[in-house]
N, CA, C and O atoms as a DFTB+ gen file, in Angstrom:
672 C
 N C O
     1  1       0.749      -0.831       0.357
     2  2       0.081      -0.160       0.325
     3  2       0.971       1.578       0.566
     4  3       1.619       1.943       1.547
     5  1       0.575       2.610      -1.158
     6  2       1.523       3.454      -1.292
     7  2       1.297       4.065       0.089
     8  3       0.504       3.792       0.990
     9  1       2.630       5.338      -0.098
    10  2       2.181       5.716       1.431
    11  2       1.845       7.674       0.726
    12  3       2.359       8.178      -0.272
    13  1       0.940       8.260       1.606
    14  2       0.530       9.713       1.243
    15  2       1.902      10.767       1.738
    16  3       2.013      11.390       2.794
    17  1       2.762      10.711       0.691
    18  2       3.813      10.917       1.519
    19  2       4.876      11.183      -0.166
    20  3       4.760      10.150      -0.825
    21  1       5.677      12.110      -0.829
    22  2       5.732      12.500      -2.161
    23  2       7.497      12.980      -1.272
    24  3       7.672      13.577      -0.210
    25  1       8.293      12.539      -2.035
    26  2       9.826      11.967      -2.634
    27  2      10.644      13.457      -3.042
    28  3       9.821      13.782      -3.898
    29  1      11.400      14.314      -3.060
    30  2      11.501      15.526      -4.363
    31  2      12.911      15.860      -3.679
    32  3      13.109      15.913      -2.465
    33  1      13.853      16.075      -4.693
    34  2      15.697      16.071      -4.678
    35  2      15.916      16.798      -4.947
    36  3      16.234      17.200      -6.066
    37  1      15.781      17.525      -3.477
    38  2      17.093      18.817      -4.178
    39  2      18.172      19.759      -4.249
    40  3      18.811      19.771      -3.197
    41  1      18.714      20.768      -5.358
    42  2      19.440      21.191      -6.023
    43  2      20.265      20.931      -5.112
    44  3      20.069      20.722      -3.915
    45  1      21.208      20.949      -5.713
    46  2      22.913      21.613      -4.814
    47  2      22.579      23.264      -4.220
    48  3      21.807      24.129      -4.633
    49  1      23.021      23.249      -3.694
    50  2      22.278      24.096      -2.078
    51  2      24.942      24.524      -1.916
    52  3      26.019      24.014      -2.226
    53  1      24.379      25.648      -1.283
    54  2      25.189      26.517      -1.386
    55  2      25.503      26.003       0.194
    56  3      24.513      25.962       0.925
    57  1      26.683      25.643       0.728
    58  2      26.936      25.419       2.715
    59  2      27.900      26.327       2.976
    60  3      28.250      27.161       2.141
    61  1      28.419      26.230       4.193
    62  2      29.554      25.964       4.462
    63  2      28.903      25.489       5.234
    64  3      27.703      25.231       5.324
    65  1      30.576      25.245       6.411
    66  2      31.073      24.541       7.334
    67  2      31.339      25.112       8.339
    68  3      32.549      25.335       8.282
    69  1      30.928      25.508       9.277
    70  2      31.070      26.416      10.854
    71  2      31.507      26.288      12.021
    72  3      30.581      26.336      12.831
    73  1      32.822      26.100      12.637
    74  2      33.594      25.620      13.636
    75  2      33.685      27.109      14.831
    76  3      33.506      28.153      14.205
    77  1      33.855      27.270      15.917
    78  2      34.510      27.740      16.301
    79  2      33.325      27.857      17.637
    80  3      32.357      27.097      17.641
    81  1      33.539      28.943      18.801
    82  2      33.458      29.284      19.977
    83  2      31.881      30.948      18.907
    84  3      32.040      31.874      18.112
    85  1      30.473      30.244      19.759
    86  2      30.197      31.663      19.223
    87  2      30.074      32.984      19.209
    88  3      29.897      33.831      18.333
    89  1      30.309      32.983      21.253
    90  2      31.506      34.545      20.612
    91  2      32.543      35.328      20.094
    92  3      32.748      36.541      20.047
    93  1      33.559      33.652      19.459
    94  2      34.456      34.584      18.830
    95  2      33.760      34.642      16.833
    96  3      34.385      35.410      16.102
    97  1      32.737      33.955      16.279
    98  2      31.642      34.074      15.521
    99  2      30.752      34.803      15.219
   100  3      30.118      35.071      14.199
   101  1      30.783      35.178      16.505
   102  2      29.223      37.138      16.271
   103  2      30.777      37.604      16.270
   104  3      31.253      37.284      15.181
   105  1      31.578      38.132      16.948
   106  2      32.664      38.455      16.188
   107  2      32.492      38.954      14.981
   108  3      31.478      39.544      14.605
   109  1      33.668      38.693      14.206
   110  2      34.265      37.643      13.362
   111  2      32.718      37.834      11.895
   112  3      33.179      38.227      10.824
   113  1      31.104      37.581      11.878
   114  2      30.831      37.649      11.060
   115  2      29.889      38.380      11.129
   116  3      29.050      38.570      10.248
   117  1      29.959      39.046      12.596
   118  2      28.967      40.894      13.315
   119  2      27.135      39.730      12.531
   120  3      26.589      38.673      12.848
   121  1      26.937      40.631      11.648
   122  2      25.073      40.741      11.117
   123  2      24.526      38.975      10.670
   124  3      23.627      38.210      11.018
   125  1      25.551      38.962       9.824
   126  2      25.410      37.457       9.106
   127  2      25.199      36.863      10.704
   128  3      24.073      36.701      11.174
   129  1      26.346      36.592      11.397
   130  2      25.391      35.737      12.891
   131  2      24.600      36.331      13.799
   132  3      24.687      35.913      14.953
   133  1      24.117      36.894      13.647
   134  2      22.779      37.109      14.132
   135  2      21.725      36.137      14.430
   136  3      21.002      35.990      15.416
   137  1      21.911      35.028      12.458
   138  2      20.791      34.935      12.343
   139  2      20.446      32.789      12.407
   140  3      19.302      32.344      12.306
   141  1      22.412      33.125      14.116
   142  2      22.431      31.695      14.241
   143  2      21.082      31.511      14.989
   144  3      20.308      32.334      15.477
   145  1      21.057      29.951      14.904
   146  2      19.990      29.636      16.201
   147  2      21.147      29.924      17.257
   148  3      22.319      30.206      17.005
   149  1      20.185      29.704      19.218
   150  2      20.754      29.667      19.922
   151  2      20.662      27.961      20.873
   152  3      21.672      27.857      21.570
   153  1      19.972      27.051      20.978
   154  2      19.963      26.466      20.934
   155  2      20.323      25.344      20.057
   156  3      19.998      25.058      18.905
   157  1      21.232      24.684      21.096
   158  2      21.897      22.622      19.901
   159  2      20.752      22.215      19.270
   160  3      19.628      22.656      19.510
   161  1      21.163      20.987      18.093
   162  2      20.213      20.853      17.765
   163  2      18.443      21.826      16.972
   164  3      17.290      21.922      17.391
   165  1      18.950      22.180      16.100
   166  2      18.270      23.434      15.954
   167  2      17.949      24.317      14.266
   168  3      17.826      23.549      13.312
   169  1      17.865      25.393      14.058
   170  2      18.091      25.662      13.119
   171  2      17.166      26.789      13.174
   172  3      16.433      27.124      14.105
   173  1      17.396      27.580      11.453
   174  2      17.179      29.143      12.382
   175  2      16.775      29.511      10.922
   176  3      17.790      29.848      10.311
   177  1      15.567      29.573      10.080
   178  2      15.412      29.155       9.048
   179  2      14.855      31.261       8.720
   180  3      13.913      31.937       9.132
   181  1      16.439      31.662       7.513
   182  2      15.749      33.465       7.431
   183  2      15.621      33.294       5.607
   184  3      16.121      32.472       4.839
   185  1      15.162      33.894       5.493
   186  2      14.402      33.765       3.662
   187  2      15.941      34.170       2.831
   188  3      16.127      34.611       1.697
   189  1      16.385      34.005       3.335
   190  2      18.349      34.222       2.577
   191  2      19.004      33.005       2.620
   192  3      19.783      32.837       1.682
   193  1      18.880      31.571       3.899
   194  2      19.206      31.346       4.265
   195  2      19.484      30.691       5.226
   196  3      19.637      31.631       6.006
   197  1      19.734      29.563       5.986
   198  2      19.285      28.892       6.820
   199  2      20.474      28.074       7.596
   200  3      21.110      27.251       6.938
   201  1      20.851      28.314       9.229
   202  2      21.617      28.087      10.295
   203  2      20.894      26.833      10.698
   204  3      19.668      26.780      10.804
   205  1      22.145      25.286      11.035
   206  2      21.485      24.402      11.247
   207  2      22.558      24.796      12.399
   208  3      23.546      25.492      12.165
   209  1      22.281      24.334      13.500
   210  2      23.253      24.448      15.287
   211  2      22.985      22.638      15.186
   212  3      21.959      21.957      15.192
   213  1      24.150      22.371      15.112
   214  2      24.416      20.892      14.874
   215  2      25.236      19.970      16.862
   216  3      25.159      19.024      17.646
   217  1      25.871      21.217      16.558
   218  2      26.681      20.779      18.654
   219  2      27.235      21.468      19.052
   220  3      26.760      22.592      19.217
   221  1      28.580      21.164      19.436
   222  2      29.315      22.311      20.587
   223  2      30.414      23.028      19.505
   224  3      31.478      22.569      19.090
   225  1      29.648      24.538      19.155
   226  2      30.473      24.349      18.218
   227  2      30.639      24.540      16.795
   228  3      31.515      24.924      16.021
   229  1      28.889      23.923      16.741
   230  2      29.133      23.507      15.602
   231  2      28.106      23.702      14.629
   232  3      27.041      23.107      14.796
   233  1      28.311      24.684      13.318
   234  2      27.131      25.364      12.783
   235  2      27.028      25.076      11.444
   236  3      28.206      24.911      11.123
   237  1      26.136      24.858      10.135
   238  2      26.437      24.890       8.991
   239  2      24.974      25.478       8.381
   240  3      23.863      25.031       8.666
   241  1      25.268      26.583       7.479
   242  2      24.785      27.721       6.786
   243  2      24.375      27.203       5.295
   244  3      25.227      26.873       4.471
   245  1      22.915      27.168       5.034
   246  2      22.648      26.565       3.701
   247  2      21.634      28.230       3.327
   248  3      20.918      29.076       3.863
   249  1      22.291      27.812       1.955
   250  2      20.865      29.156       1.465
   251  2      21.683      28.418      -0.331
   252  3      22.592      27.624      -0.573
   253  1      20.643      29.309      -1.262
   254  2      20.492      29.129      -2.947
   255  2      21.929      28.475      -3.151
   256  3      22.370      27.892      -2.161
   257  1      22.355      28.483      -3.766
   258  2      23.845      28.433      -5.272
   259  2      23.499      28.858      -5.055
   260  3      23.153      28.689      -3.886
   261  1      23.053      29.978      -5.689
   262  2      23.357      31.167      -6.379
   263  2      23.557      32.075      -5.503
   264  3      23.217      33.252      -5.623
   265  1      23.845      31.824      -5.025
   266  2      24.153      33.572      -3.483
   267  2      25.742      32.323      -2.388
   268  3      26.010      32.555      -1.209
   269  1      26.365      31.322      -3.112
   270  2      26.782      31.363      -2.197
   271  2      28.547      32.594      -2.350
   272  3      29.283      32.820      -1.390
   273  1      28.750      33.102      -3.670
   274  2      29.346      33.919      -4.228
   275  2      29.642      35.426      -3.224
   276  3      30.424      36.377      -3.229
   277  1      28.225      34.819      -2.237
   278  2      28.478      36.485      -1.992
   279  2      28.005      35.893      -0.765
   280  3      27.095      36.505      -0.205
   281  1      28.452      34.766      -0.194
   282  2      28.292      34.329       1.002
   283  2      29.480      34.385       1.378
   284  3      29.734      34.968       2.432
   285  1      30.823      33.608       0.372
   286  2      31.785      33.535       0.191
   287  2      32.234      34.499       0.705
   288  3      33.148      34.492       1.529
   289  1      31.634      35.487       0.277
   290  2      32.617      37.398      -0.169
   291  2      32.036      37.898       1.733
   292  3      32.637      38.862       2.209
   293  1      31.505      37.566       2.170
   294  2      30.551      37.708       3.595
   295  2      30.990      37.547       4.580
   296  3      30.788      38.248       5.571
   297  1      32.046      36.082       4.473
   298  2      31.911      35.120       5.881
   299  2      34.086      34.946       4.971
   300  3      34.772      34.966       5.993
   301  1      34.684      34.871       4.240
   302  2      35.471      35.390       3.962
   303  2      36.328      34.459       5.574
   304  3      36.782      34.754       6.679
   305  1      36.108      33.255       4.704
   306  2      37.057      32.188       5.203
   307  2      38.078      32.365       5.416
   308  3      38.544      32.469       6.550
   309  1      38.837      32.463       4.128
   310  2      41.087      32.508       4.937
   311  2      41.644      34.047       5.195
   312  3      42.784      34.480       5.028
   313  1      40.158      34.894       5.775
   314  2      40.439      35.737       6.899
   315  2      40.409      35.813       8.202
   316  3      40.901      36.581       9.028
   317  1      39.759      34.899       8.242
   318  2      39.229      33.866       9.621
   319  2      40.138      34.173      10.924
   320  3      41.332      34.372      10.697
   321  1      39.776      34.221      12.018
   322  2      41.077      33.894      13.218
   323  2      41.223      32.310      12.860
   324  3      40.890      31.570      11.935
   325  1      41.765      32.223      13.848
   326  2      42.938      30.706      13.947
   327  2      41.726      30.125      14.286
   328  3      41.177      29.247      13.621
   329  1      41.137      30.799      15.724
   330  2      39.529      29.824      16.625
   331  2      38.803      30.043      15.975
   332  3      37.801      30.196      16.673
   333  1      38.577      30.176      15.078
   334  2      36.989      30.078      13.708
   335  2      37.718      28.920      12.537
   336  3      38.927      28.812      12.334
   337  1      36.594      28.104      11.845
   338  2      36.843      27.276      11.123
   339  2      35.632      28.361       9.722
   340  3      34.713      29.163       9.556
   341  1      35.911      28.123       9.556
   342  2      34.645      28.200       7.490
   343  2      34.865      27.592       6.232
   344  3      35.301      28.172       5.237
   345  1      34.636      26.736       6.291
   346  2      34.380      26.083       5.532
   347  2      33.329      25.587       4.683
   348  3      32.353      24.983       5.129
   349  1      33.610      25.954       2.884
   350  2      32.403      26.339       1.842
   351  2      32.704      24.288       1.315
   352  3      33.631      23.691       0.768
   353  1      30.722      23.679       2.130
   354  2      31.227      22.559       1.339
   355  2      29.616      22.323       0.611
   356  3      28.658      21.735       1.112
   357  1      29.680      22.780      -0.294
   358  2      28.416      22.854      -1.280
   359  2      28.151      21.717      -1.746
   360  3      26.962      21.575      -2.035
   361  1      29.115      20.446      -2.017
   362  2      29.818      19.437      -3.345
   363  2      29.127      18.384      -2.499
   364  3      28.445      17.590      -3.148
   365  1      29.177      18.133      -0.575
   366  2      29.003      17.410       0.252
   367  2      28.071      16.058       1.134
   368  3      28.181      15.025       1.794
   369  1      27.086      17.083       0.495
   370  2      25.666      16.902       0.897
   371  2      24.048      16.589      -0.222
   372  3      23.320      17.577      -0.126
   373  1      23.666      15.906      -0.808
   374  2      22.432      15.181      -0.528
   375  2      21.244      15.652      -0.649
   376  3      20.446      14.718      -0.717
   377  1      20.643      16.861      -0.721
   378  2      18.978      16.884       0.291
   379  2      17.860      16.463      -0.997
   380  3      17.868      16.549      -2.225
   381  1      16.896      15.954       0.079
   382  2      15.949      15.239       0.086
   383  2      14.821      15.756       1.096
   384  3      15.092      16.273       2.180
   385  1      13.598      15.567       0.642
   386  2      12.518      16.097       0.731
   387  2      11.885      15.653       0.983
   388  3      11.744      14.751       0.157
   389  1      10.684      15.525       2.249
   390  2      10.045      13.717       2.631
   391  2       8.349      15.171       3.226
   392  3       8.420      15.976       4.156
   393  1       7.207      14.978       2.335
   394  2       6.718      15.603       2.588
   395  2       4.708      15.537       1.927
   396  3       4.083      15.907       0.933
   397  1       4.424      14.841       3.217
   398  2       2.391      14.125       2.754
   399  2       2.189      14.227       3.709
   400  3       3.059      14.941       4.208
   401  1       1.138      13.777       4.752
   402  2       0.368      13.245       5.655
   403  2       0.913      12.150       6.731
   404  3       0.510      11.818       7.846
   405  1       2.402      11.580       5.620
   406  2       1.822       9.668       6.040
   407  2       4.008      10.401       6.315
   408  3       4.910       9.564       6.357
   409  1       4.315      11.943       6.444
   410  2       6.312      11.918       6.072
   411  2       6.399      11.144       6.969
   412  3       7.010      10.114       6.686
   413  1       5.560      11.337       9.188
   414  2       6.588      10.621       9.737
   415  2       6.391       9.156      10.485
   416  3       6.923       8.649      11.473
   417  1       5.171       8.625       9.359
   418  2       5.796       7.215       8.801
   419  2       6.277       6.720       8.043
   420  3       6.262       5.489       8.058
   421  1       6.924       7.399       7.032
   422  2       8.167       7.112       5.915
   423  2      10.067       7.305       7.027
   424  3      11.046       6.559       7.015
   425  1       9.846       8.453       7.708
   426  2      11.161       8.896       8.494
   427  2      11.020       7.734       9.357
   428  3      12.010       7.038       9.133
   429  1      10.353       7.227      10.152
   430  2       9.954       5.295      11.474
   431  2      10.213       4.475      10.831
   432  3      10.731       3.479      11.337
   433  1      10.024       4.520       9.765
   434  2      11.104       3.653       8.432
   435  2      12.324       3.680       8.778
   436  3      12.733       3.019       9.733
   437  1      13.350       4.714       7.802
   438  2      14.305       5.342       8.229
   439  2      15.543       5.726       8.887
   440  3      16.750       5.687       8.651
   441  1      14.521       6.229      10.086
   442  2      15.532       6.350      11.517
   443  2      15.472       6.057      12.315
   444  3      14.287       5.772      12.484
   445  1      16.273       5.765      13.577
   446  2      15.516       5.363      14.262
   447  2      14.766       7.105      15.263
   448  3      13.559       7.119      15.506
   449  1      15.788       8.528      15.760
   450  2      15.401       9.311      15.823
   451  2      13.962       9.209      16.574
   452  3      13.040       8.452      16.267
   453  1      13.986       9.912      17.358
   454  2      12.817      10.307      18.656
   455  2      11.886      11.589      17.135
   456  3      12.308      12.743      17.202
   457  1      11.116      11.411      16.322
   458  2      10.365      12.850      15.807
   459  2       9.088      14.187      15.801
   460  3       8.650      15.167      15.197
   461  1       8.875      12.809      17.652
   462  2       7.497      13.056      18.018
   463  2       7.976      14.917      18.570
   464  3       9.165      15.157      18.783
   465  1       7.250      15.686      18.681
   466  2       7.667      17.101      19.027
   467  2       7.527      17.894      20.202
   468  3       7.305      19.073      20.479
   469  1       7.775      16.622      20.900
   470  2       7.905      16.565      22.318
   471  2       9.737      17.184      22.242
   472  3      10.165      18.293      22.562
   473  1      10.369      16.175      21.789
   474  2      11.241      15.306      22.003
   475  2      12.116      16.365      20.598
   476  3      13.040      17.126      20.881
   477  1      11.623      16.205      19.239
   478  2      11.857      16.944      18.791
   479  2      11.421      18.120      17.597
   480  3      11.217      17.850      16.413
   481  1      11.359      19.075      18.028
   482  2      11.014      20.498      18.045
   483  2      10.765      21.147      16.557
   484  3      11.766      21.345      15.869
   485  1       9.653      21.441      16.104
   486  2       9.671      22.446      14.805
   487  2      10.357      23.394      13.882
   488  3       9.980      23.879      12.816
   489  1      12.229      23.633      15.033
   490  2      12.480      23.851      14.210
   491  2      14.626      22.787      14.555
   492  3      15.818      23.048      14.718
   493  1      13.554      21.527      14.443
   494  2      15.052      20.670      14.808
   495  2      15.717      20.293      14.057
   496  3      15.440      20.048      12.882
   497  1      16.537      20.197      14.497
   498  2      17.731      19.003      13.014
   499  2      18.718      19.180      13.652
   500  3      19.124      20.193      14.221
   501  1      19.420      17.490      13.514
   502  2      20.274      17.463      14.007
   503  2      21.379      15.899      13.311
   504  3      21.077      15.160      12.374
   505  1      22.071      15.869      13.792
   506  2      22.549      13.659      13.101
   507  2      22.195      13.561      12.984
   508  3      21.161      14.190      13.208
   509  1      22.326      12.448      12.314
   510  2      21.789      10.953      13.065
   511  2      21.965       9.824      11.956
   512  3      22.838       9.825      11.088
   513  1      21.077       8.957      12.122
   514  2      21.836       7.322      10.313
   515  2      19.940       7.321      10.410
   516  3      19.137       7.072      11.309
   517  1      19.855       7.638       9.320
   518  2      18.663       6.838       8.339
   519  2      19.276       6.067       7.647
   520  3      20.495       6.241       7.637
   521  1      18.722       4.942       6.815
   522  2      19.595       4.114       6.861
   523  2      20.683       3.048       6.411
   524  3      21.079       2.450       5.411
   525  1      21.021       3.238       8.354
   526  2      22.316       3.101       8.776
   527  2      23.049       4.031       8.038
   528  3      23.726       3.179       7.462
   529  1      23.404       4.920       7.655
   530  2      23.996       6.310       6.677
   531  2      24.264       7.183       8.258
   532  3      23.763       7.238       9.381
   533  1      25.167       7.661       7.629
   534  2      24.973       9.829       9.053
   535  2      24.291      10.229       8.051
   536  3      24.512       9.937       6.876
   537  1      23.196      11.103       8.578
   538  2      22.622      11.778       8.258
   539  2      22.509      12.786       9.056
   540  3      22.764      12.892      10.256
   541  1      21.835      14.017       7.778
   542  2      21.804      15.394       8.877
   543  2      19.419      15.822       9.212
   544  3      18.420      16.108       8.551
   545  1      19.488      15.776       9.447
   546  2      17.598      14.664       9.079
   547  2      17.478      16.861       9.820
   548  3      18.307      17.587      10.369
   549  1      16.386      17.018       9.493
   550  2      15.521      18.070       9.862
   551  2      13.941      18.408       9.886
   552  3      13.512      17.607       9.056
   553  1      13.003      19.025      10.292
   554  2      12.027      19.322      10.090
   555  2      12.457      20.777       8.586
   556  3      13.395      21.571       8.515
   557  1      11.220      20.526       7.605
   558  2      11.201      21.615       6.931
   559  2      10.599      22.933       7.448
   560  3       9.508      22.921       8.019
   561  1      11.383      24.219       7.233
   562  2      10.939      25.327       7.151
   563  2      10.396      25.701       7.225
   564  3      10.554      26.825       7.701
   565  1       9.221      25.313       6.902
   566  2       8.133      26.665       5.839
   567  2       6.527      25.372       7.000
   568  3       5.341      25.222       6.707
   569  1       7.382      24.730       8.284
   570  2       6.097      24.548       9.564
   571  2       5.160      23.267       9.363
   572  3       4.245      22.833      10.063
   573  1       5.870      22.683       7.809
   574  2       4.663      21.916       7.881
   575  2       4.953      20.247       7.932
   576  3       6.173      20.133       8.049
   577  1       4.395      19.055       7.897
   578  2       4.568      17.757       8.637
   579  2       6.035      16.996       8.072
   580  3       6.632      15.980       8.430
   581  1       6.279      18.011       7.028
   582  2       7.104      17.070       6.150
   583  2       8.575      17.225       7.875
   584  3       8.514      17.758       8.983
   585  1      10.287      15.942       6.680
   586  2      11.674      17.162       6.643
   587  2      12.452      16.658       5.378
   588  3      12.180      15.918       4.433
   589  1      13.332      17.245       5.703
   590  2      14.701      17.405       4.292
   591  2      15.616      16.066       6.201
   592  3      15.497      16.019       7.425
   593  1      16.600      15.152       4.763
   594  2      17.549      14.618       5.097
   595  2      18.092      15.256       4.145
   596  3      17.524      15.941       3.295
   597  1      19.558      14.980       4.301
   598  2      20.340      14.997       3.920
   599  2      22.184      14.568       4.358
   600  3      22.915      14.828       5.313
   601  1      22.396      13.500       2.556
   602  2      23.241      13.032       3.223
   603  2      24.719      13.252       1.655
   604  3      24.883      13.903       0.623
   605  1      25.593      11.953       2.687
   606  2      27.363      12.329       2.202
   607  2      25.988      12.063       0.394
   608  3      24.922      11.472       0.227
   609  1      27.337      13.286      -0.919
   610  2      26.701      13.264      -2.017
   611  2      26.832      12.114      -2.495
   612  3      26.184      11.776      -3.486
   613  1      27.958      11.045      -1.696
   614  2      28.334       9.807      -2.695
   615  2      26.838       8.773      -2.736
   616  3      26.706       7.873      -3.566
   617  1      26.399       8.912      -2.296
   618  2      24.750       7.980      -1.375
   619  2      24.024       9.027      -2.582
   620  3      24.582      10.099      -2.347
   621  1      23.701       9.107      -2.978
   622  2      22.693      10.044      -3.918
   623  2      21.655       8.760      -3.929
   624  3      20.755       8.254      -3.259
   625  1      22.454       8.570      -5.240
   626  2      20.594       7.962      -6.452
   627  2      20.964       6.519      -5.518
   628  3      20.931       5.710      -6.444
   629  1      21.328       5.603      -4.154
   630  2      21.456       4.666      -3.647
   631  2      19.814       5.254      -3.057
   632  3      18.675       4.954      -3.415
   633  1      20.587       6.670      -1.500
   634  2      19.361       6.752      -1.063
   635  2      18.146       7.766      -1.689
   636  3      17.242       8.299      -1.045
   637  1      18.290       7.820      -2.477
   638  2      16.743       7.590      -3.664
   639  2      15.857       6.714      -4.088
   640  3      14.627       6.749      -4.069
   641  1      16.991       5.510      -4.676
   642  2      16.033       4.454      -4.022
   643  2      15.423       3.739      -4.316
   644  3      14.801       3.077      -3.486
   645  1      16.568       3.647      -1.782
   646  2      15.440       3.495      -1.122
   647  2      14.420       3.984      -0.382
   648  3      13.859       3.287       0.463
   649  1      13.952       5.701      -0.722
   650  2      13.794       6.438      -0.600
   651  2      11.252       6.231      -1.639
   652  3      10.072       6.221      -1.290
   653  1      12.489       6.105      -3.345
   654  2      11.230       5.688      -4.131
   655  2      10.698       4.376      -3.283
   656  3       9.588       4.291      -2.756
   657  1      11.603       3.500      -3.268
   658  2      10.998       2.077      -2.642
   659  2      10.377       1.895      -1.965
   660  3       9.891       0.804      -2.261
   661  1       9.778       2.377      -0.741
   662  2       9.564       3.153       0.477
   663  2       7.657       3.721       0.027
   664  3       6.536       3.406       0.425
   665  1       8.111       4.477      -0.777
   666  2       6.710       5.102      -1.661
   667  2       6.457       4.448      -1.509
   668  3       6.055       3.896      -0.484
   669  1       6.678       3.932      -3.405
   670  2       5.507       2.592      -4.006
   671  2       5.142       1.717      -3.370
   672  3       4.373       0.884      -3.850
């Protein structure tokens, strides 16, 4: 029986892996750092970009690929102080979107992550395992009941096939 859920493979995204103490990053990135979430394992969605707070002193900034050069110029990774790491990783992750009234049922099949709203809030984001592979899992930023998953790009075709099999 097919699920009431749909799968969308998202286009390549501009991604920046950012590491360092929050205070140092705020000083260095000034206004750009104002969009960083305050709580671990959450994301903050802005119209122009999304920032994921993934662990102690670890963030991931995501934007439309068209903004990559602009963000690279604004973040100046080559000029960052020694205690801050900003690395362009746009080609690292492949993103998938699962939406529909049974998106949570699909998530229960592919990951053991507790996605109940009391454990994984509307702005929840974390690294976990899905299909036994490291994955970034987040709720969709639009507030719908959907999810986004990101895997190492080398797994893109395999993950796509696995997801399509579940949905059919």
